[in-house]
């Protein structure tokens, strides 16, 4: 399904309710599987979280998680500690190209029984669940934080907990802290000192937990606000000023684009205060998922940007750096990329009615939607947004976007 977005102008004041965070939901769903007494509210309605729930409830030997990268990492660890259970964990063609070796090696170091079904280092994998008594393991710190979180989430089911040594500079610290905070919320004792993370084999104290709405999904509304006229307001729910989610750094980043954020109870209101924007230099190593949003915002506003810390984008649903370069240049932009950075040169003109390829990547589809505030644009395979935000296109219509499916 392709969607055509005509040149649009949004309402001066609007509001959107966004579903629970995919990042928080998937962590809490795994913890709920380990501790069934946990009660969850506002769980994400994303494809990824639905796949996570289905996989955790499955009694089949073969578990297919399609494009859900988070589920692949978390479930690899989860099934490794399910004593007596044999599981083959597989996914889409792209998932079979995404590396899993670092996590498998770490789990094997703890005593897990995991083997590769097809290609060494990549899914699908065969897992024989067993009790893991070893507790010390080391991991390179600059890898995807999901490998780290996967180990931390199952740590309470290890006989002696876990002592995880991170080697080098740590990537995506907020996501690691999110995992530790959620463990703390259910009564699990943890510590994170220097480059050593410890999770103790403590008992949980489950209580009802409400998942905060997704900040990555909110990023597209920050972009829309930044591109809109001065005075435009968008109110989003449900959000906390002191969020566990790393992408809440949007609040500070988008001040650069003249967007202020005001919190009131569980709501945050974005207001476009000024149209003056300067070139942007930003290290996104702690929030790589919002790189696409920021790059497109800069392109549409006609300002240059230098984004670094993006090395993990090459192993996402697609190589997001190559995809960004390709699609922005189709619109008339000028982009240079390296293995871990993106450099956009300011340009004034945006080509109309350009078809944007989405590469099976939900964030490509949503990040490019705000282009329609300046020029009509076509989003190919627009249904891919269901991976994280199924109601995205309907929500855009409610705030004033003119689109046809």
GROMACS .gro file of C-alpha atoms in nm:
model
  405
    1UNK     CA    1   0.000   0.000   0.000
    2UNK     CA    2   0.140   0.338  -0.106
    3UNK     CA    3   0.016   0.664   0.042
    4UNK     CA    4   0.013   1.001  -0.133
    5UNK     CA    5   0.042   1.300   0.096
    6UNK     CA    6  -0.068   1.622  -0.069
    7UNK     CA    7   0.090   1.947   0.042
    8UNK     CA    8  -0.063   1.996   0.387
    9UNK     CA    9  -0.098   2.242   0.670
   10UNK     CA   10  -0.188   2.111   1.014
   11UNK     CA   11  -0.435   2.257   1.262
   12UNK     CA   12  -0.302   2.533   1.485
   13UNK     CA   13  -0.388   2.323   1.791
   14UNK     CA   14  -0.420   1.944   1.791
   15UNK     CA   15  -0.372   1.643   2.015
   16UNK     CA   16  -0.265   1.280   1.966
   17UNK     CA   17  -0.265   0.982   2.201
   18UNK     CA   18   0.030   0.755   2.127
   19UNK     CA   19   0.047   0.389   2.225
   20UNK     CA   20   0.287   0.255   2.488
   21UNK     CA   21   0.661   0.247   2.426
   22UNK     CA   22   0.775  -0.051   2.220
   23UNK     CA   23   1.107  -0.050   2.406
   24UNK     CA   24   0.946  -0.057   2.751
   25UNK     CA   25   0.669  -0.296   2.645
   26UNK     CA   26   0.904  -0.561   2.506
   27UNK     CA   27   1.121  -0.553   2.817
   28UNK     CA   28   0.821  -0.576   3.048
   29UNK     CA   29   0.655  -0.850   2.843
   30UNK     CA   30   0.965  -1.064   2.886
   31UNK     CA   31   0.974  -0.991   3.259
   32UNK     CA   32   0.603  -1.076   3.280
   33UNK     CA   33   0.679  -1.412   3.115
   34UNK     CA   34   0.942  -1.474   3.385
   35UNK     CA   35   0.717  -1.336   3.663
   36UNK     CA   36   0.352  -1.397   3.557
   37UNK     CA   37   0.215  -1.201   3.852
   38UNK     CA   38   0.324  -0.871   3.691
   39UNK     CA   39   0.027  -0.666   3.565
   40UNK     CA   40   0.084  -0.437   3.264
   41UNK     CA   41  -0.116  -0.139   3.134
   42UNK     CA   42  -0.082   0.066   2.809
   43UNK     CA   43   0.125  -0.204   2.633
   44UNK     CA   44   0.232  -0.109   2.281
   45UNK     CA   45  -0.001  -0.216   1.999
   46UNK     CA   46   0.295  -0.237   1.757
   47UNK     CA   47   0.367  -0.540   1.540
   48UNK     CA   48   0.691  -0.591   1.733
   49UNK     CA   49   0.517  -0.610   2.070
   50UNK     CA   50   0.238  -0.830   1.932
   51UNK     CA   51   0.502  -1.065   1.790
   52UNK     CA   52   0.680  -1.061   2.126
   53UNK     CA   53   0.357  -1.158   2.308
   54UNK     CA   54   0.279  -1.430   2.055
   55UNK     CA   55   0.631  -1.575   2.075
   56UNK     CA   56   0.631  -1.579   2.455
   57UNK     CA   57   0.295  -1.760   2.456
   58UNK     CA   58   0.393  -2.006   2.181
   59UNK     CA   59   0.433  -2.376   2.255
   60UNK     CA   60   0.564  -2.452   1.905
   61UNK     CA   61   0.925  -2.552   1.847
   62UNK     CA   62   0.974  -2.304   1.561
   63UNK     CA   63   0.918  -1.940   1.661
   64UNK     CA   64   0.915  -1.685   1.376
   65UNK     CA   65   0.954  -1.320   1.479
   66UNK     CA   66   0.957  -1.179   1.120
   67UNK     CA   67   1.121  -0.830   1.122
   68UNK     CA   68   1.123  -0.780   1.503
   69UNK     CA   69   1.489  -0.723   1.592
   70UNK     CA   70   1.427  -0.651   1.959
   71UNK     CA   71   1.228  -0.973   1.991
   72UNK     CA   72   1.509  -1.172   1.825
   73UNK     CA   73   1.767  -1.048   2.077
   74UNK     CA   74   1.547  -1.071   2.387
   75UNK     CA   75   1.399  -1.412   2.298
   76UNK     CA   76   1.742  -1.562   2.225
   77UNK     CA   77   1.826  -1.499   2.590
   78UNK     CA   78   1.478  -1.594   2.716
   79UNK     CA   79   1.466  -1.936   2.548
   80UNK     CA   80   1.823  -2.008   2.662
   81UNK     CA   81   1.698  -2.025   3.024
   82UNK     CA   82   1.374  -2.217   2.958
   83UNK     CA   83   1.486  -2.548   3.107
   84UNK     CA   84   1.403  -2.853   2.896
   85UNK     CA   85   1.260  -2.657   2.603
   86UNK     CA   86   1.404  -2.678   2.251
   87UNK     CA   87   1.336  -2.381   2.023
   88UNK     CA   88   1.433  -2.275   1.672
   89UNK     CA   89   1.419  -1.896   1.657
   90UNK     CA   90   1.389  -1.754   1.306
   91UNK     CA   91   1.270  -1.445   1.120
   92UNK     CA   92   1.243  -1.265   0.787
   93UNK     CA   93   1.503  -1.266   0.510
   94UNK     CA   94   1.643  -0.938   0.649
   95UNK     CA   95   1.648  -1.081   1.002
   96UNK     CA   96   1.866  -1.365   0.876
   97UNK     CA   97   2.117  -1.099   0.765
   98UNK     CA   98   2.129  -0.926   1.105
   99UNK     CA   99   2.413  -1.046   1.330
  100UNK     CA  100   2.341  -1.231   1.655
  101UNK     CA  101   2.688  -1.378   1.720
  102UNK     CA  102   2.789  -1.133   1.995
  103UNK     CA  103   2.486  -1.223   2.205
  104UNK     CA  104   2.512  -1.597   2.132
  105UNK     CA  105   2.881  -1.596   2.232
  106UNK     CA  106   2.796  -1.418   2.560
  107UNK     CA  107   2.518  -1.667   2.639
  108UNK     CA  108   2.747  -1.958   2.556
  109UNK     CA  109   3.002  -1.809   2.795
  110UNK     CA  110   2.732  -1.837   3.063
  111UNK     CA  111   2.675  -2.200   2.967
  112UNK     CA  112   2.388  -2.176   2.714
  113UNK     CA  113   2.337  -2.439   2.445
  114UNK     CA  114   2.283  -2.248   2.117
  115UNK     CA  115   2.376  -2.348   1.761
  116UNK     CA  116   2.329  -2.195   1.416
  117UNK     CA  117   2.084  -2.358   1.177
  118UNK     CA  118   2.202  -2.195   0.853
  119UNK     CA  119   2.481  -1.933   0.854
  120UNK     CA  120   2.736  -1.896   1.135
  121UNK     CA  121   2.666  -1.582   1.336
  122UNK     CA  122   2.313  -1.522   1.206
  123UNK     CA  123   1.956  -1.645   1.267
  124UNK     CA  124   1.793  -1.891   1.259
  125UNK     CA  125   1.931  -2.042   1.578
  126UNK     CA  126   1.855  -2.363   1.767
  127UNK     CA  127   1.832  -2.319   2.145
  128UNK     CA  128   1.820  -2.592   2.410
  129UNK     CA  129   1.701  -2.428   2.731
  130UNK     CA  130   1.887  -2.511   3.051
  131UNK     CA  131   1.977  -2.377   3.394
  132UNK     CA  132   2.276  -2.142   3.371
  133UNK     CA  133   2.503  -2.139   3.678
  134UNK     CA  134   2.788  -1.921   3.549
  135UNK     CA  135   2.744  -1.551   3.615
  136UNK     CA  136   3.045  -1.360   3.477
  137UNK     CA  137   3.052  -1.249   3.114
  138UNK     CA  138   3.211  -0.972   2.908
  139UNK     CA  139   3.079  -0.788   2.604
  140UNK     CA  140   3.205  -0.511   2.377
  141UNK     CA  141   3.037  -0.193   2.498
  142UNK     CA  142   2.984  -0.032   2.157
  143UNK     CA  143   2.743  -0.298   2.028
  144UNK     CA  144   2.364  -0.272   2.020
  145UNK     CA  145   2.233  -0.214   2.372
  146UNK     CA  146   1.971  -0.481   2.301
  147UNK     CA  147   2.239  -0.751   2.339
  148UNK     CA  148   2.320  -0.608   2.682
  149UNK     CA  149   1.956  -0.571   2.785
  150UNK     CA  150   1.878  -0.927   2.675
  151UNK     CA  151   2.136  -1.059   2.923
  152UNK     CA  152   2.019  -0.829   3.202
  153UNK     CA  153   1.653  -0.924   3.163
  154UNK     CA  154   1.716  -1.297   3.218
  155UNK     CA  155   1.975  -1.241   3.492
  156UNK     CA  156   1.731  -1.314   3.776
  157UNK     CA  157   1.678  -1.662   3.634
  158UNK     CA  158   2.051  -1.735   3.645
  159UNK     CA  159   2.150  -1.926   3.959
  160UNK     CA  160   2.395  -1.653   4.066
  161UNK     CA  161   2.260  -1.351   3.879
  162UNK     CA  162   2.498  -1.180   3.637
  163UNK     CA  163   2.814  -0.971   3.644
  164UNK     CA  164   2.851  -0.810   3.302
  165UNK     CA  165   3.178  -0.640   3.208
  166UNK     CA  166   3.146  -0.389   2.923
  167UNK     CA  167   3.465  -0.333   2.726
  168UNK     CA  168   3.529   0.015   2.579
  169UNK     CA  169   3.295   0.310   2.528
  170UNK     CA  170   2.932   0.225   2.597
  171UNK     CA  171   2.662   0.283   2.329
  172UNK     CA  172   2.298   0.372   2.406
  173UNK     CA  173   2.338   0.409   2.783
  174UNK     CA  174   1.974   0.530   2.825
  175UNK     CA  175   1.843   0.195   2.696
  176UNK     CA  176   2.062   0.006   2.943
  177UNK     CA  177   1.942   0.233   3.223
  178UNK     CA  178   1.582   0.175   3.111
  179UNK     CA  179   1.628  -0.201   3.151
  180UNK     CA  180   1.786  -0.161   3.495
  181UNK     CA  181   1.514   0.083   3.609
  182UNK     CA  182   1.239  -0.159   3.504
  183UNK     CA  183   1.414  -0.438   3.694
  184UNK     CA  184   1.433  -0.209   3.997
  185UNK     CA  185   1.060  -0.129   3.963
  186UNK     CA  186   0.974  -0.496   4.017
  187UNK     CA  187   1.214  -0.524   4.311
  188UNK     CA  188   1.526  -0.666   4.143
  189UNK     CA  189   1.855  -0.535   4.284
  190UNK     CA  190   2.106  -0.400   4.031
  191UNK     CA  191   2.419  -0.186   4.014
  192UNK     CA  192   2.599  -0.009   3.728
  193UNK     CA  193   2.944   0.110   3.832
  194UNK     CA  194   3.211   0.211   3.584
  195UNK     CA  195   3.178  -0.053   3.311
  196UNK     CA  196   3.042  -0.333   3.529
  197UNK     CA  197   2.670  -0.412   3.556
  198UNK     CA  198   2.549  -0.649   3.826
  199UNK     CA  199   2.202  -0.798   3.857
  200UNK     CA  200   2.153  -0.992   4.179
  201UNK     CA  201   1.945  -1.312   4.197
  202UNK     CA  202   1.688  -1.128   4.409
  203UNK     CA  203   1.315  -1.200   4.429
  204UNK     CA  204   1.069  -0.974   4.250
  205UNK     CA  205   0.800  -0.762   4.413
  206UNK     CA  206   0.559  -0.729   4.124
  207UNK     CA  207   0.308  -0.443   4.110
  208UNK     CA  208   0.084  -0.296   3.837
  209UNK     CA  209   0.300  -0.112   3.584
  210UNK     CA  210   0.186   0.142   3.324
  211UNK     CA  211   0.398   0.165   3.010
  212UNK     CA  212   0.487   0.520   2.912
  213UNK     CA  213   0.399   0.616   2.554
  214UNK     CA  214   0.669   0.585   2.291
  215UNK     CA  215   0.914   0.876   2.252
  216UNK     CA  216   1.044   0.744   1.920
  217UNK     CA  217   0.687   0.774   1.787
  218UNK     CA  218   0.663   1.123   1.936
  219UNK     CA  219   0.968   1.227   1.731
  220UNK     CA  220   0.759   1.264   1.414
  221UNK     CA  221   0.538   1.521   1.585
  222UNK     CA  222   0.844   1.714   1.699
  223UNK     CA  223   0.946   1.719   1.332
  224UNK     CA  224   0.597   1.830   1.224
  225UNK     CA  225   0.596   2.108   1.486
  226UNK     CA  226   0.942   2.225   1.376
  227UNK     CA  227   0.835   2.250   1.011
  228UNK     CA  228   0.497   2.412   1.087
  229UNK     CA  229   0.412   2.780   1.129
  230UNK     CA  230   0.508   2.972   1.444
  231UNK     CA  231   0.233   2.930   1.705
  232UNK     CA  232   0.144   2.571   1.609
  233UNK     CA  233   0.076   2.347   1.912
  234UNK     CA  234   0.056   1.966   1.931
  235UNK     CA  235  -0.031   1.792   2.258
  236UNK     CA  236   0.084   1.431   2.305
  237UNK     CA  237  -0.004   1.172   2.571
  238UNK     CA  238   0.099   0.989   2.787
  239UNK     CA  239   0.448   1.118   2.869
  240UNK     CA  240   0.667   1.174   3.175
  241UNK     CA  241   0.907   1.464   3.216
  242UNK     CA  242   1.154   1.225   3.384
  243UNK     CA  243   1.134   0.949   3.124
  244UNK     CA  244   1.330   0.623   3.117
  245UNK     CA  245   1.342   0.641   2.736
  246UNK     CA  246   1.659   0.774   2.575
  247UNK     CA  247   1.465   0.935   2.291
  248UNK     CA  248   1.313   1.183   2.539
  249UNK     CA  249   1.625   1.388   2.453
  250UNK     CA  250   1.399   1.516   2.173
  251UNK     CA  251   1.285   1.782   2.419
  252UNK     CA  252   1.631   1.940   2.424
  253UNK     CA  253   1.725   1.866   2.063
  254UNK     CA  254   1.415   2.028   1.914
  255UNK     CA  255   1.468   2.351   2.103
  256UNK     CA  256   1.728   2.401   1.830
  257UNK     CA  257   1.441   2.401   1.579
  258UNK     CA  258   1.233   2.649   1.781
  259UNK     CA  259   1.008   2.388   1.944
  260UNK     CA  260   0.942   2.411   2.319
  261UNK     CA  261   0.791   2.132   2.531
  262UNK     CA  262   0.564   2.189   2.830
  263UNK     CA  263   0.460   1.901   3.059
  264UNK     CA  264   0.127   1.893   3.241
  265UNK     CA  265   0.041   1.571   3.425
  266UNK     CA  266   0.066   1.297   3.157
  267UNK     CA  267   0.064   1.537   2.862
  268UNK     CA  268   0.340   1.721   2.678
  269UNK     CA  269   0.255   2.017   2.452
  270UNK     CA  270   0.491   2.107   2.167
  271UNK     CA  271   0.487   2.470   2.055
  272UNK     CA  272   0.665   2.621   1.755
  273UNK     CA  273   0.810   2.942   1.903
  274UNK     CA  274   1.047   3.073   1.634
  275UNK     CA  275   1.143   3.005   1.273
  276UNK     CA  276   1.513   3.093   1.312
  277UNK     CA  277   1.722   2.775   1.272
  278UNK     CA  278   2.099   2.729   1.255
  279UNK     CA  279   2.310   2.435   1.131
  280UNK     CA  280   2.313   2.142   1.372
  281UNK     CA  281   2.595   1.921   1.500
  282UNK     CA  282   2.482   1.629   1.714
  283UNK     CA  283   2.615   1.301   1.858
  284UNK     CA  284   2.328   1.050   1.857
  285UNK     CA  285   2.510   0.748   2.002
  286UNK     CA  286   2.255   0.739   2.287
  287UNK     CA  287   1.948   0.788   2.064
  288UNK     CA  288   2.016   0.651   1.715
  289UNK     CA  289   1.649   0.575   1.642
  290UNK     CA  290   1.569   0.945   1.597
  291UNK     CA  291   1.846   1.009   1.342
  292UNK     CA  292   1.611   0.969   1.045
  293UNK     CA  293   1.359   1.212   1.194
  294UNK     CA  294   1.625   1.477   1.261
  295UNK     CA  295   1.789   1.441   0.919
  296UNK     CA  296   1.457   1.490   0.740
  297UNK     CA  297   1.366   1.784   0.966
  298UNK     CA  298   1.692   1.956   0.873
  299UNK     CA  299   1.647   1.882   0.503
  300UNK     CA  300   1.292   2.023   0.491
  301UNK     CA  301   1.396   2.335   0.688
  302UNK     CA  302   1.689   2.388   0.453
  303UNK     CA  303   1.965   2.369   0.714
  304UNK     CA  304   2.278   2.156   0.721
  305UNK     CA  305   2.350   1.897   0.989
  306UNK     CA  306   2.633   1.671   1.100
  307UNK     CA  307   2.504   1.365   1.284
  308UNK     CA  308   2.751   1.121   1.443
  309UNK     CA  309   2.731   0.813   1.668
  310UNK     CA  310   2.524   0.626   1.408
  311UNK     CA  311   2.722   0.302   1.372
  312UNK     CA  312   2.428   0.085   1.485
  313UNK     CA  313   2.205   0.212   1.203
  314UNK     CA  314   2.373  -0.018   0.952
  315UNK     CA  315   2.229  -0.331   1.120
  316UNK     CA  316   1.870  -0.213   1.162
  317UNK     CA  317   1.569  -0.310   0.945
  318UNK     CA  318   1.779  -0.177   0.659
  319UNK     CA  319   2.110   0.008   0.635
  320UNK     CA  320   1.947   0.332   0.748
  321UNK     CA  321   2.242   0.553   0.653
  322UNK     CA  322   2.238   0.435   0.291
  323UNK     CA  323   1.857   0.456   0.283
  324UNK     CA  324   1.858   0.814   0.417
  325UNK     CA  325   2.117   0.926   0.164
  326UNK     CA  326   1.929   0.766  -0.125
  327UNK     CA  327   1.586   0.905  -0.040
  328UNK     CA  328   1.694   1.257   0.062
  329UNK     CA  329   1.894   1.289  -0.260
  330UNK     CA  330   1.585   1.182  -0.460
  331UNK     CA  331   1.410   1.483  -0.304
  332UNK     CA  332   1.696   1.712  -0.410
  333UNK     CA  333   1.922   1.700  -0.105
  334UNK     CA  334   2.297   1.649  -0.077
  335UNK     CA  335   2.410   1.385   0.175
  336UNK     CA  336   2.743   1.227   0.262
  337UNK     CA  337   2.768   0.924   0.491
  338UNK     CA  338   3.040   0.721   0.659
  339UNK     CA  339   3.017   0.402   0.864
  340UNK     CA  340   2.886   0.602   1.160
  341UNK     CA  341   2.788   0.952   1.047
  342UNK     CA  342   2.563   1.153   0.818
  343UNK     CA  343   2.639   1.498   0.678
  344UNK     CA  344   2.359   1.694   0.512
  345UNK     CA  345   2.429   2.011   0.316
  346UNK     CA  346   2.164   2.283   0.323
  347UNK     CA  347   1.942   2.301   0.014
  348UNK     CA  348   1.640   2.518  -0.059
  349UNK     CA  349   1.439   2.325  -0.316
  350UNK     CA  350   1.239   2.008  -0.253
  351UNK     CA  351   1.119   1.806  -0.553
  352UNK     CA  352   0.742   1.738  -0.545
  353UNK     CA  353   0.566   1.400  -0.571
  354UNK     CA  354   0.881   1.195  -0.519
  355UNK     CA  355   0.813   0.828  -0.429
  356UNK     CA  356   1.001   0.746  -0.107
  357UNK     CA  357   1.113   0.384  -0.073
  358UNK     CA  358   1.077   0.251   0.284
  359UNK     CA  359   1.298  -0.064   0.274
  360UNK     CA  360   1.072  -0.262   0.516
  361UNK     CA  361   1.164   0.008   0.771
  362UNK     CA  362   0.884   0.174   0.968
  363UNK     CA  363   1.103   0.471   1.061
  364UNK     CA  364   1.177   0.555   0.697
  365UNK     CA  365   0.803   0.583   0.627
  366UNK     CA  366   0.725   0.801   0.929
  367UNK     CA  367   1.037   1.020   0.916
  368UNK     CA  368   0.962   1.132   0.559
  369UNK     CA  369   0.590   1.206   0.613
  370UNK     CA  370   0.652   1.566   0.736
  371UNK     CA  371   0.794   1.649   0.390
  372UNK     CA  372   0.426   1.698   0.292
  373UNK     CA  373   0.419   2.022   0.492
  374UNK     CA  374   0.634   2.171   0.213
  375UNK     CA  375   0.575   1.951  -0.094
  376UNK     CA  376   0.348   1.657  -0.185
  377UNK     CA  377   0.522   1.323  -0.141
  378UNK     CA  378   0.448   0.953  -0.198
  379UNK     CA  379   0.537   0.699   0.074
  380UNK     CA  380   0.576   0.350  -0.070
  381UNK     CA  381   0.471   0.041   0.128
  382UNK     CA  382   0.325   0.275   0.389
  383UNK     CA  383   0.173  -0.010   0.589
  384UNK     CA  384   0.522  -0.085   0.726
  385UNK     CA  385   0.447   0.165   1.008
  386UNK     CA  386   0.251  -0.112   1.184
  387UNK     CA  387   0.584  -0.242   1.314
  388UNK     CA  388   0.583   0.029   1.582
  389UNK     CA  389   0.287   0.266   1.525
  390UNK     CA  390  -0.014   0.109   1.346
  391UNK     CA  391  -0.241   0.418   1.367
  392UNK     CA  392   0.022   0.666   1.239
  393UNK     CA  393  -0.151   0.760   0.912
  394UNK     CA  394  -0.492   0.795   1.077
  395UNK     CA  395  -0.341   1.017   1.345
  396UNK     CA  396  -0.180   1.238   1.079
  397UNK     CA  397  -0.521   1.285   0.916
  398UNK     CA  398  -0.676   1.395   1.245
  399UNK     CA  399  -0.424   1.678   1.282
  400UNK     CA  400  -0.473   1.805   0.927
  401UNK     CA  401  -0.262   1.604   0.683
  402UNK     CA  402  -0.422   1.551   0.343
  403UNK     CA  403  -0.347   1.193   0.239
  404UNK     CA  404  -0.495   0.921   0.024
  405UNK     CA  405  -0.427   0.546   0.036
   0.00000   0.00000   0.00000
